[in-house]
PDB file of N, CA and C in Angstrom:
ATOM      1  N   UNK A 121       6.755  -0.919  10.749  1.00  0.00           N
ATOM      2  CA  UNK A 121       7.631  -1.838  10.068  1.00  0.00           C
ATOM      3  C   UNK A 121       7.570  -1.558   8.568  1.00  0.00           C
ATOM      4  N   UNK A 122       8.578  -1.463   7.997  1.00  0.00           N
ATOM      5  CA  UNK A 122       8.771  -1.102   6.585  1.00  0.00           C
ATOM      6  C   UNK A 122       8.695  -2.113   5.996  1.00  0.00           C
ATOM      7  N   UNK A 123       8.424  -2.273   4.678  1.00  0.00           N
ATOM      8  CA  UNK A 123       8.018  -3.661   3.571  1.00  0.00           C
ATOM      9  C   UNK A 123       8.516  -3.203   2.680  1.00  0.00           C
ATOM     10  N   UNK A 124       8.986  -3.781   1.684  1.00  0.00           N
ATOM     11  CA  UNK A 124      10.141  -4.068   0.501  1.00  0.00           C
ATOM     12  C   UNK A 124       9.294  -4.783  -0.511  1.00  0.00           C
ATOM     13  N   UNK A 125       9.616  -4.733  -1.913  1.00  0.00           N
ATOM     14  CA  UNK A 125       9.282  -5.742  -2.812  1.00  0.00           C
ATOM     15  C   UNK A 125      10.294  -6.684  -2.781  1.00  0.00           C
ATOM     16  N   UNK A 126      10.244  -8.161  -2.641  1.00  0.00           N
ATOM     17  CA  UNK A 126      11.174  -9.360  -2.858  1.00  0.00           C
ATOM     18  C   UNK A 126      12.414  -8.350  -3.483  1.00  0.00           C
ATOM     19  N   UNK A 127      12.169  -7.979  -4.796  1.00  0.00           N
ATOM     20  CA  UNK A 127      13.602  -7.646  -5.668  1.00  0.00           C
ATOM     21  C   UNK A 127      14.545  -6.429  -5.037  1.00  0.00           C
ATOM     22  N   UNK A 128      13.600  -5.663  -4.297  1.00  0.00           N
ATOM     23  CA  UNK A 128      14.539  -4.488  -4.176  1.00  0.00           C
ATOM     24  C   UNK A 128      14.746  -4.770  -2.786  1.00  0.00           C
ATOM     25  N   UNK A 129      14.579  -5.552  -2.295  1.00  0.00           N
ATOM     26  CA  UNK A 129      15.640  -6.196  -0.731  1.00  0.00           C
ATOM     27  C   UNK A 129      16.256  -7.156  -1.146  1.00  0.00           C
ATOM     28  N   UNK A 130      16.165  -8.190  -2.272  1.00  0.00           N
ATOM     29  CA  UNK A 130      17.557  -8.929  -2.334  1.00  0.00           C
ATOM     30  C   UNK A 130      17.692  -9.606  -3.628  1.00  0.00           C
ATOM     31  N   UNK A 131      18.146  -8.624  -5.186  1.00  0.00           N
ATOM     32  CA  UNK A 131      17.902  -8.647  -6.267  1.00  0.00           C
ATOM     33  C   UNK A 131      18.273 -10.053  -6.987  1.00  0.00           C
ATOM     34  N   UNK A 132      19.126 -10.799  -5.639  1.00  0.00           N
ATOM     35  CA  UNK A 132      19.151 -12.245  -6.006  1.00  0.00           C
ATOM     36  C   UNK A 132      18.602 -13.242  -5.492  1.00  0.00           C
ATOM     37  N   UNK A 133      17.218 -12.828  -4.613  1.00  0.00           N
ATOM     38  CA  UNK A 133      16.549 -13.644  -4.257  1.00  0.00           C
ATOM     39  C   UNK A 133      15.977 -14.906  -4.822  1.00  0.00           C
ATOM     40  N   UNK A 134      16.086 -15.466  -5.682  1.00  0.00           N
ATOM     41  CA  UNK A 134      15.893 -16.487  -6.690  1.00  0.00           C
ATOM     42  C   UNK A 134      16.788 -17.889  -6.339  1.00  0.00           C
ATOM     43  N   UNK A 135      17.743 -17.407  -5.840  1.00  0.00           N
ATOM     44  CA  UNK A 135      19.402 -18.231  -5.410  1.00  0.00           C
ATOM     45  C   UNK A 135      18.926 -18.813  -3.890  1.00  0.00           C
ATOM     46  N   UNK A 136      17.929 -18.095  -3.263  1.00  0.00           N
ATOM     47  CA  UNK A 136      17.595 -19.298  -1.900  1.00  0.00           C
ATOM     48  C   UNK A 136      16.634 -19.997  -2.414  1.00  0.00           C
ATOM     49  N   UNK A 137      16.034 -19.708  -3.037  1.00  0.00           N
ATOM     50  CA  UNK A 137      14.902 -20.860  -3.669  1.00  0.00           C
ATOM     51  C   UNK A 137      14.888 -21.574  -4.778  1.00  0.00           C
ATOM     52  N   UNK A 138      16.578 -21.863  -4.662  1.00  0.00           N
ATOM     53  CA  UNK A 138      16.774 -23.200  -6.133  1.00  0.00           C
ATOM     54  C   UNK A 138      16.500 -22.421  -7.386  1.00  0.00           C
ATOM     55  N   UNK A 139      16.376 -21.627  -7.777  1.00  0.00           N
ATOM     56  CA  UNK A 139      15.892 -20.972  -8.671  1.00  0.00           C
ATOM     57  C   UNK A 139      14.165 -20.606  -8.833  1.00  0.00           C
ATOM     58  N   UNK A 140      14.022 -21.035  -7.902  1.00  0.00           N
ATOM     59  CA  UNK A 140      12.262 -21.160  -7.846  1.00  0.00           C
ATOM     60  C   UNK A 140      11.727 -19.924  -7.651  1.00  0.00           C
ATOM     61  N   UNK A 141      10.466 -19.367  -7.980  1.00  0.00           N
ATOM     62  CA  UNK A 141      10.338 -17.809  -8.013  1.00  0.00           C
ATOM     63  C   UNK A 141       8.727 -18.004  -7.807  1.00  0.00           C
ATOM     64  N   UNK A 142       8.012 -17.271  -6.965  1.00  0.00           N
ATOM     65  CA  UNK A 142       6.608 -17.211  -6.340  1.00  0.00           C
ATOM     66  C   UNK A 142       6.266 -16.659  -7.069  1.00  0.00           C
ATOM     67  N   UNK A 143       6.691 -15.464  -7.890  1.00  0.00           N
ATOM     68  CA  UNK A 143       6.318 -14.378  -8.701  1.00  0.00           C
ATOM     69  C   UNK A 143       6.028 -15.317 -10.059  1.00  0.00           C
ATOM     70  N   UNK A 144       4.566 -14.708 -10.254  1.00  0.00           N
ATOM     71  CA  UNK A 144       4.042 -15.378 -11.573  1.00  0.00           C
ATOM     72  C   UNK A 144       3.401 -16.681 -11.302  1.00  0.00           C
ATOM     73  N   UNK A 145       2.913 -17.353 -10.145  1.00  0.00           N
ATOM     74  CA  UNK A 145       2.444 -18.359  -9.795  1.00  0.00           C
ATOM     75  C   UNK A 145       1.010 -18.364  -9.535  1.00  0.00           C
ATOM     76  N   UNK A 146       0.055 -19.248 -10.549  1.00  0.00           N
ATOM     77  CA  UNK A 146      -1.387 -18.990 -10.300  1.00  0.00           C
ATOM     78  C   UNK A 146      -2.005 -19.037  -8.770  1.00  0.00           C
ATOM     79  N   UNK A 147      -3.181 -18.579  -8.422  1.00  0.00           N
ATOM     80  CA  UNK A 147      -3.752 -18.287  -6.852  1.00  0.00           C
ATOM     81  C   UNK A 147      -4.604 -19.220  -7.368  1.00  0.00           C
ATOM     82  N   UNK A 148      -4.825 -20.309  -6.423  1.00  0.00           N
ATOM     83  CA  UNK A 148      -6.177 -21.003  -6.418  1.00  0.00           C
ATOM     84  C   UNK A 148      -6.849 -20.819  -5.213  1.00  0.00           C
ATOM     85  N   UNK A 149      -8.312 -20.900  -5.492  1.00  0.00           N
ATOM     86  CA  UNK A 149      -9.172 -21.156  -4.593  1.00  0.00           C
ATOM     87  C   UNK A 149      -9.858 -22.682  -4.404  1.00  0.00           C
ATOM     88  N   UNK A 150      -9.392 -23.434  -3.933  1.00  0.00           N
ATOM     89  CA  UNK A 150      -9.837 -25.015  -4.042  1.00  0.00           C
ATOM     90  C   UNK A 150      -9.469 -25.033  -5.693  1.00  0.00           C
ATOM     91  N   UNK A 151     -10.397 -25.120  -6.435  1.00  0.00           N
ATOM     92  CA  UNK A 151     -10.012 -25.626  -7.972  1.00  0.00           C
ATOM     93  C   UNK A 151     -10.061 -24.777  -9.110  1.00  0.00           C
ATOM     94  N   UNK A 152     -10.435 -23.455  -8.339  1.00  0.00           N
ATOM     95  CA  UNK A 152     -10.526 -22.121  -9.257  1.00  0.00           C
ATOM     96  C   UNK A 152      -9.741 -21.561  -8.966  1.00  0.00           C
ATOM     97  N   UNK A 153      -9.515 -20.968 -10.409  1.00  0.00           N
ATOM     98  CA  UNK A 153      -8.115 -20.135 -10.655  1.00  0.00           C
ATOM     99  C   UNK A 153      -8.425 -18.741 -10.328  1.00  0.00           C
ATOM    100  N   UNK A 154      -7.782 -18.086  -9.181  1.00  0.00           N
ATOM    101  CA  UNK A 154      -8.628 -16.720  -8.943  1.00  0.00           C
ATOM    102  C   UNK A 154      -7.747 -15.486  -9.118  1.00  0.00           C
ATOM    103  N   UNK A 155      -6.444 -15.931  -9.385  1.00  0.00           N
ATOM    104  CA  UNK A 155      -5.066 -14.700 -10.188  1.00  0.00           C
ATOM    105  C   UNK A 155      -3.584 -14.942 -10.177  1.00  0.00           C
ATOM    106  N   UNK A 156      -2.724 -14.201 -10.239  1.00  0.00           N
ATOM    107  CA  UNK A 156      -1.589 -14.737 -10.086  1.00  0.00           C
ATOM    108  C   UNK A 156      -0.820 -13.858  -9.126  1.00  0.00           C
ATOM    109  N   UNK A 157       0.147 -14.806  -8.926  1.00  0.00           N
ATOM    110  CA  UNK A 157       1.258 -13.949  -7.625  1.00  0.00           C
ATOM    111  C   UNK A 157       1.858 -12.935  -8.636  1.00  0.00           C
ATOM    112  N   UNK A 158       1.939 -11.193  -8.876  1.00  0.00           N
ATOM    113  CA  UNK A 158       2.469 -10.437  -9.161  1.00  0.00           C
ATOM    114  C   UNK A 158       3.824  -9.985  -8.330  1.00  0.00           C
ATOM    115  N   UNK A 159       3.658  -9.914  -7.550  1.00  0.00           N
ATOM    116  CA  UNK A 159       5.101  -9.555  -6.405  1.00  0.00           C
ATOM    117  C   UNK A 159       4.989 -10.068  -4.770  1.00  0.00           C
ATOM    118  N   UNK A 160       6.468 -10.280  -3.806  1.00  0.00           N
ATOM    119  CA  UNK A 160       5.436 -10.574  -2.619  1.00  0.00           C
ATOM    120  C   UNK A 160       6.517  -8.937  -2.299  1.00  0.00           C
ATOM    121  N   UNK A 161       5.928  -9.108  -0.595  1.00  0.00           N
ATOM    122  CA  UNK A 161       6.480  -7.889  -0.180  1.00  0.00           C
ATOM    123  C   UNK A 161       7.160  -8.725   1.070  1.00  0.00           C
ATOM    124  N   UNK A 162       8.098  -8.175   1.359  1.00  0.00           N
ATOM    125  CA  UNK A 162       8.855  -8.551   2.775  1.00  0.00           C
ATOM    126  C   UNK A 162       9.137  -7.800   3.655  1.00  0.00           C
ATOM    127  N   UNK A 163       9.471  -7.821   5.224  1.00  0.00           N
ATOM    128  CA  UNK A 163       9.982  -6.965   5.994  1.00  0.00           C
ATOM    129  C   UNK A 163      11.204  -6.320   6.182  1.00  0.00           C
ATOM    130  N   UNK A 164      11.680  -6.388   7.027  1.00  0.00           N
ATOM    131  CA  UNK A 164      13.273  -5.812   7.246  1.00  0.00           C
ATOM    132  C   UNK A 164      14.284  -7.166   6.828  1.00  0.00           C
ATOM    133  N   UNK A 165      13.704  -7.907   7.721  1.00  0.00           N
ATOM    134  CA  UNK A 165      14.075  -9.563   8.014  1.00  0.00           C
ATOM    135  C   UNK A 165      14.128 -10.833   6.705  1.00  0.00           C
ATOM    136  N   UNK A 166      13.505  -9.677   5.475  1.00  0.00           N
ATOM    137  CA  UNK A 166      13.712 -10.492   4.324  1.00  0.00           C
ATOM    138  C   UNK A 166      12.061 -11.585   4.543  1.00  0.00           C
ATOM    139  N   UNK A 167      11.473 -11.647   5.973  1.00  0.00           N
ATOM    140  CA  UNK A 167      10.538 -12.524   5.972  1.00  0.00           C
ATOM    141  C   UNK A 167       9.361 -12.146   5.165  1.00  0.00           C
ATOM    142  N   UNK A 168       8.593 -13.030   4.121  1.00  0.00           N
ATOM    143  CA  UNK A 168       7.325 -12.744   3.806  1.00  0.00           C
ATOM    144  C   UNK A 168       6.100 -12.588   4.546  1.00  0.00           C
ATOM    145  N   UNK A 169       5.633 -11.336   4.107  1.00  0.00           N
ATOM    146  CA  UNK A 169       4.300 -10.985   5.328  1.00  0.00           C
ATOM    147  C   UNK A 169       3.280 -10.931   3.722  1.00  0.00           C
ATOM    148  N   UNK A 170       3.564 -10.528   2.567  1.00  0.00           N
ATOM    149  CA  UNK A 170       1.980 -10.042   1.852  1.00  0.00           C
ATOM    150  C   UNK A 170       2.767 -10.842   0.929  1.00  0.00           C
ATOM    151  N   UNK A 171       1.120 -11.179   0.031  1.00  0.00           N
ATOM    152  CA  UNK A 171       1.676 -11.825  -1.979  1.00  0.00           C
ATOM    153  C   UNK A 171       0.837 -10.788  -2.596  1.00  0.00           C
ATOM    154  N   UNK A 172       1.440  -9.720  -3.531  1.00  0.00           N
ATOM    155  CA  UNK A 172       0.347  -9.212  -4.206  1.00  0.00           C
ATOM    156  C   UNK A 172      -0.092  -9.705  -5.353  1.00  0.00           C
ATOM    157  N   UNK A 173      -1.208 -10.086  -5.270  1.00  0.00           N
ATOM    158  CA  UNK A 173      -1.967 -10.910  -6.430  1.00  0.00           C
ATOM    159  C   UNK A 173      -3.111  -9.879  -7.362  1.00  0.00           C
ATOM    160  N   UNK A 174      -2.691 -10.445  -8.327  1.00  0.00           N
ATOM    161  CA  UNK A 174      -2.699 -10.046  -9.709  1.00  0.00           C
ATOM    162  C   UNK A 174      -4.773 -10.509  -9.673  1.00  0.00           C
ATOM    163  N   UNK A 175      -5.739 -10.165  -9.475  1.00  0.00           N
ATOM    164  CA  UNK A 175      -7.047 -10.793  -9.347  1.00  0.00           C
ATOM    165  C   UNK A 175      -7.725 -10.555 -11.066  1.00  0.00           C
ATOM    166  N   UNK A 176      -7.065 -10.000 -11.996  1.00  0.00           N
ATOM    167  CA  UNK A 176      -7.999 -10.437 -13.244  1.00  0.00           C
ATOM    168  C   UNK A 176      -6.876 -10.201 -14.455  1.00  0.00           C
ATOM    169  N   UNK A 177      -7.431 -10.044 -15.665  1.00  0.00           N
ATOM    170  CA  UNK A 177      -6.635 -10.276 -17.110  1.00  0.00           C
ATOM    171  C   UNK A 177      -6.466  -8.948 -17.198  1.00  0.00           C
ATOM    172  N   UNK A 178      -5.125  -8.108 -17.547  1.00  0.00           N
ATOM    173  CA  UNK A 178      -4.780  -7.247 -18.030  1.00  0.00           C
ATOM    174  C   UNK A 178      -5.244  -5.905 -17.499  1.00  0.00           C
ATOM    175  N   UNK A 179      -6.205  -5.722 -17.946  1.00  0.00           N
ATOM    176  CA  UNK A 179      -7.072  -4.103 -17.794  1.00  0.00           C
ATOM    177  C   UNK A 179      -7.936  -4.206 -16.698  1.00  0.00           C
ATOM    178  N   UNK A 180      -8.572  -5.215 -16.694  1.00  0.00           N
ATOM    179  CA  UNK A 180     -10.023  -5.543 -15.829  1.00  0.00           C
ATOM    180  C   UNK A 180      -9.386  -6.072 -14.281  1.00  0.00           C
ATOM    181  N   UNK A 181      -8.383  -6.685 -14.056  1.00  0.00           N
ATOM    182  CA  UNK A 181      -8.116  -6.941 -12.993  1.00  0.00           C
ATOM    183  C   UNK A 181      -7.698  -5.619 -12.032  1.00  0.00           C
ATOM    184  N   UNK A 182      -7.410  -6.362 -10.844  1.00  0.00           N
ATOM    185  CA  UNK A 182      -6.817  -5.120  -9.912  1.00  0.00           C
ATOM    186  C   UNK A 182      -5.771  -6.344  -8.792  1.00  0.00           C
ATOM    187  N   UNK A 183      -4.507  -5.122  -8.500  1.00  0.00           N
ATOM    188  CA  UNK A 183      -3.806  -5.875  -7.181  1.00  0.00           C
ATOM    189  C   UNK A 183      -4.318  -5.889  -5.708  1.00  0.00           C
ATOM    190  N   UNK A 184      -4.233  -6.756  -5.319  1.00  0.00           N
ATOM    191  CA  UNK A 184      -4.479  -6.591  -3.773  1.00  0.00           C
ATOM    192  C   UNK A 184      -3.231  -7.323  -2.927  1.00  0.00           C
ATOM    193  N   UNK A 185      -3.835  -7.198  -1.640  1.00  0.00           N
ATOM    194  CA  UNK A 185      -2.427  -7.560  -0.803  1.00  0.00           C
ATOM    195  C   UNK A 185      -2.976  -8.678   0.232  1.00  0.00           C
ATOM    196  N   UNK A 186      -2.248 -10.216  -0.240  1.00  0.00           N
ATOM    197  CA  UNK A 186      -3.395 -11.222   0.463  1.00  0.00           C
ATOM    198  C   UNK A 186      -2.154 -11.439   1.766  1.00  0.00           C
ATOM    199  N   UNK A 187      -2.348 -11.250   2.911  1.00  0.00           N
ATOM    200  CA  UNK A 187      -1.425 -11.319   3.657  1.00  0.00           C
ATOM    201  C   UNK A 187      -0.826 -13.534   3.422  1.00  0.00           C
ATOM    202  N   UNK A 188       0.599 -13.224   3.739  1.00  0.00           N
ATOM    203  CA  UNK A 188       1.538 -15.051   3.727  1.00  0.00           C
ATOM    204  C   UNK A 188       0.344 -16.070   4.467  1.00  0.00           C
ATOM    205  N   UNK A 189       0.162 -15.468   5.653  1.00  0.00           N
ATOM    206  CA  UNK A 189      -0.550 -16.837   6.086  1.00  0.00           C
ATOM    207  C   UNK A 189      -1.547 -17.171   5.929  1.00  0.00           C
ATOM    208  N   UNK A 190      -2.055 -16.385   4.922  1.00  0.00           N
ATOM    209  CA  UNK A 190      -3.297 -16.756   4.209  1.00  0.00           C
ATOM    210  C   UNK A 190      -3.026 -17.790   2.831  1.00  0.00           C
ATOM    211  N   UNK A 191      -1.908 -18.172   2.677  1.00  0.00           N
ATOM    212  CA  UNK A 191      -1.357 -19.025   0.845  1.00  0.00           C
ATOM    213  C   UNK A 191      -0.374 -19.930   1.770  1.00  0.00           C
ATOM    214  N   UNK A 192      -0.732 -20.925   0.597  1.00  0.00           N
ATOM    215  CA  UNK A 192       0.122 -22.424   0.556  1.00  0.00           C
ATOM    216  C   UNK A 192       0.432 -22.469  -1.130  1.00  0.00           C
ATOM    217  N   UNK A 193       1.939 -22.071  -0.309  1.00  0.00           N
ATOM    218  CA  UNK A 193       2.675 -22.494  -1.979  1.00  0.00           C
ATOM    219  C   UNK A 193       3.050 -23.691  -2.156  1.00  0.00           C
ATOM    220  N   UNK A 194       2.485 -24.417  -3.824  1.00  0.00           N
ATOM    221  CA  UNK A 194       3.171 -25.072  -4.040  1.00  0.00           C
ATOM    222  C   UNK A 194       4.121 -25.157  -5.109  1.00  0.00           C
ATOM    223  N   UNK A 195       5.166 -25.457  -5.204  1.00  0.00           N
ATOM    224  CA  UNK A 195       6.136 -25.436  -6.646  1.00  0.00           C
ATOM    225  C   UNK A 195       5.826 -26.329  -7.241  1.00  0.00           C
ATOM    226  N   UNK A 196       5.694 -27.685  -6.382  1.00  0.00           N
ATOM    227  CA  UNK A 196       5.984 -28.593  -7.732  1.00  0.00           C
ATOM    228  C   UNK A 196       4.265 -28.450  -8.663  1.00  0.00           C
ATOM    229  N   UNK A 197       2.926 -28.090  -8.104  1.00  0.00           N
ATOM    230  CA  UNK A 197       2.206 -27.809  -8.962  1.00  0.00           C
ATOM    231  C   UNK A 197       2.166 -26.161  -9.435  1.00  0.00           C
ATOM    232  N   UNK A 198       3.323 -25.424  -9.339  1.00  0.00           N
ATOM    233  CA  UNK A 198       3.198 -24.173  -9.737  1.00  0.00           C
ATOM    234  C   UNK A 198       1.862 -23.279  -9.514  1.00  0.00           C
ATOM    235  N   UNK A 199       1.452 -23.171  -8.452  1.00  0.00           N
ATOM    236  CA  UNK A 199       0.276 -23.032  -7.848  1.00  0.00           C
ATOM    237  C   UNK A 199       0.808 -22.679  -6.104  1.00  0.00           C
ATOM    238  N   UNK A 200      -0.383 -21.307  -6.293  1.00  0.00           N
ATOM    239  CA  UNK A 200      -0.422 -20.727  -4.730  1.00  0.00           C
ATOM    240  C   UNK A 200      -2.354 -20.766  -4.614  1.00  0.00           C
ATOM    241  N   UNK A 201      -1.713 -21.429  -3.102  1.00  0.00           N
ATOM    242  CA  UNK A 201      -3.516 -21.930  -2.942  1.00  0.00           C
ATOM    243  C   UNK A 201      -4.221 -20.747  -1.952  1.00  0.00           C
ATOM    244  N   UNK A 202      -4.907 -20.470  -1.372  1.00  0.00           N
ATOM    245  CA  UNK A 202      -5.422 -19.323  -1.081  1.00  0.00           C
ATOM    246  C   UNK A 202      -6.649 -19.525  -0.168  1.00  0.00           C
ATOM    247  N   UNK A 203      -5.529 -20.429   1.465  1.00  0.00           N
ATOM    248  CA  UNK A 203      -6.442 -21.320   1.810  1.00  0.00           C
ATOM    249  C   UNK A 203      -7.673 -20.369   2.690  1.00  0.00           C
ATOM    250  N   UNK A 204      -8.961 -20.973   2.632  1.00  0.00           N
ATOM    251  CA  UNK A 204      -9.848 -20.817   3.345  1.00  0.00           C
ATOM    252  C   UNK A 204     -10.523 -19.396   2.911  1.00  0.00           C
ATOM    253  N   UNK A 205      -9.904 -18.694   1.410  1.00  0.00           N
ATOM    254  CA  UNK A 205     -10.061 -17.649   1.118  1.00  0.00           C
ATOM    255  C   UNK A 205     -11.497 -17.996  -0.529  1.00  0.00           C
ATOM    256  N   UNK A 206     -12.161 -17.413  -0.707  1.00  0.00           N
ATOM    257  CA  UNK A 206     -12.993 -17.605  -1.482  1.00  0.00           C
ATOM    258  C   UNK A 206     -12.369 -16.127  -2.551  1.00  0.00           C
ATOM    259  N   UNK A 207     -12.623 -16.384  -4.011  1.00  0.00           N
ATOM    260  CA  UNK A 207     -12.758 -15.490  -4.856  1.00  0.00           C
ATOM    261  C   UNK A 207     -13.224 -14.274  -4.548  1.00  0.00           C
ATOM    262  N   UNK A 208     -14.383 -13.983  -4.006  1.00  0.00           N
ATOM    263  CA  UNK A 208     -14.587 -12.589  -3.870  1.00  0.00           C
ATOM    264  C   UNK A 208     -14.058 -12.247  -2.599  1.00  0.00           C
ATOM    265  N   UNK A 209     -13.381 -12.908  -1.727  1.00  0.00           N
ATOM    266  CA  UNK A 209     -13.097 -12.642  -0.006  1.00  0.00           C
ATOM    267  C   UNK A 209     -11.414 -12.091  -1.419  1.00  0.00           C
ATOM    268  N   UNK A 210     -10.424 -12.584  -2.255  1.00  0.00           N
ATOM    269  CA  UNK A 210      -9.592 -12.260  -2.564  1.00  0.00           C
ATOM    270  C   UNK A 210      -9.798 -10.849  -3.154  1.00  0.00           C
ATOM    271  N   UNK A 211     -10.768 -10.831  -3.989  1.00  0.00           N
ATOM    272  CA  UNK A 211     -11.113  -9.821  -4.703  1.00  0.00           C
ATOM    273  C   UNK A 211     -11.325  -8.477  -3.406  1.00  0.00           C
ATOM    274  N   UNK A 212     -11.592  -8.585  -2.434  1.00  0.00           N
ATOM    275  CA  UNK A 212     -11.982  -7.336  -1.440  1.00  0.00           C
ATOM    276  C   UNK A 212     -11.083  -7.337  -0.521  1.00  0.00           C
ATOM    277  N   UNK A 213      -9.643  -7.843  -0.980  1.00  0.00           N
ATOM    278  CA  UNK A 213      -8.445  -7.526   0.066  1.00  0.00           C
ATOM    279  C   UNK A 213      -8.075  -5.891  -0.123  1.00  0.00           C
ATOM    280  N   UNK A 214      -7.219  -5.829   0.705  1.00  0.00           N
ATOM    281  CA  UNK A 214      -6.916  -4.044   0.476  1.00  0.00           C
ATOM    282  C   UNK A 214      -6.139  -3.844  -0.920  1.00  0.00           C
ATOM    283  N   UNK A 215      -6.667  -3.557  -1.498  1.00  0.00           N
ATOM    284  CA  UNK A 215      -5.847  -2.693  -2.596  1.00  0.00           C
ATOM    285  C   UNK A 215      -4.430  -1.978  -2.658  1.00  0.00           C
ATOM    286  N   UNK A 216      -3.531  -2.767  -3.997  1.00  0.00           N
ATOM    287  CA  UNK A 216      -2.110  -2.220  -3.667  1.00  0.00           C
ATOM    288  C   UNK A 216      -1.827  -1.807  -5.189  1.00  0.00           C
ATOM    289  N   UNK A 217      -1.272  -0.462  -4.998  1.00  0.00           N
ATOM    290  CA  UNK A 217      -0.828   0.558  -5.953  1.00  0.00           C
ATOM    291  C   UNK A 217       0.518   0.612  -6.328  1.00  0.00           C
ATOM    292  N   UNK A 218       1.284   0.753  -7.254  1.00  0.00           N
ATOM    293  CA  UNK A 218       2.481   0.727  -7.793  1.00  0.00           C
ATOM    294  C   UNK A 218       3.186   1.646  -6.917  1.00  0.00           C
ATOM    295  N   UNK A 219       2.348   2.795  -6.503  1.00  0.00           N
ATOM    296  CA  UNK A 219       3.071   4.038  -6.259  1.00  0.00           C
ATOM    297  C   UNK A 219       2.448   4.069  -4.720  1.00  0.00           C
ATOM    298  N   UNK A 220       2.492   2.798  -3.778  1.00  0.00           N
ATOM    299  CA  UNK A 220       2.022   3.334  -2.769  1.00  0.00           C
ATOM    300  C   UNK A 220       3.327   3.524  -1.900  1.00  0.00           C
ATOM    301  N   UNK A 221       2.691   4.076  -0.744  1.00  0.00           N
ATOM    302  CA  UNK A 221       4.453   4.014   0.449  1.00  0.00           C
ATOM    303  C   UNK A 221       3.672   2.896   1.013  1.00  0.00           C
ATOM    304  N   UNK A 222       5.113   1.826   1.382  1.00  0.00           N
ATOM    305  CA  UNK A 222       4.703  -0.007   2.237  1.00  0.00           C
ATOM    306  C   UNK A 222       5.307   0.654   3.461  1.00  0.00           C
ATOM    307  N   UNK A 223       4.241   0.356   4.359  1.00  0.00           N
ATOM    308  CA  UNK A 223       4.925   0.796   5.823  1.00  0.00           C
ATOM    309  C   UNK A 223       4.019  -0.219   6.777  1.00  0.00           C
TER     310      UNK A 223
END
């Protein structure tokens, strides 16, 4: 099954979600802040399967790929929760590269 970034399967994806956008939304772990939603990835079906999260500041962080049914988004606290997942369980997800092939 092939995977997509949100934008390059449907560059107006923004328009089903009220304008609302996952991208850029802090990851919590219960009350710690453990990174932010950088991109999600989707299937054929447009459905979300991964969030790649952003796990530190600038240089020092790294992306990983926390699979959907692992997060509870919320909008109205602008916050993706990262249930049952602890900081370092986020930190040792598989690793995702700018330049990888999503398959």
């Amino acid at each position: 099954m092939a995977l997509y970034r949100i934008k390059d399967f449907d560059p107006d994806y923004r328009n089903h979600f009220d304008g609302d956008d996952v991208k850029d939304l802090d990851l919590y772990s219960g009350n710690d802040k453990i990174g932010s939603v950088n991109d999600v990835l989707v299937d054929e079906d447009g459905h979300f399967r991964y969030l790649i999260i952003n796990t530190g500041a600038w240089i020092f962080g790294k992306k990983v790929m926390m699979p959907i049914g692992r997060a509870r988004i919320d909008y109205n606290a602008r916050r993706v929760y990262a249930d049952g997942l602890t900081k370092a369980q986020v930190e040792n997800l598989p690793e995702f590269t700018d330049d990888m092939k999503i398959d």
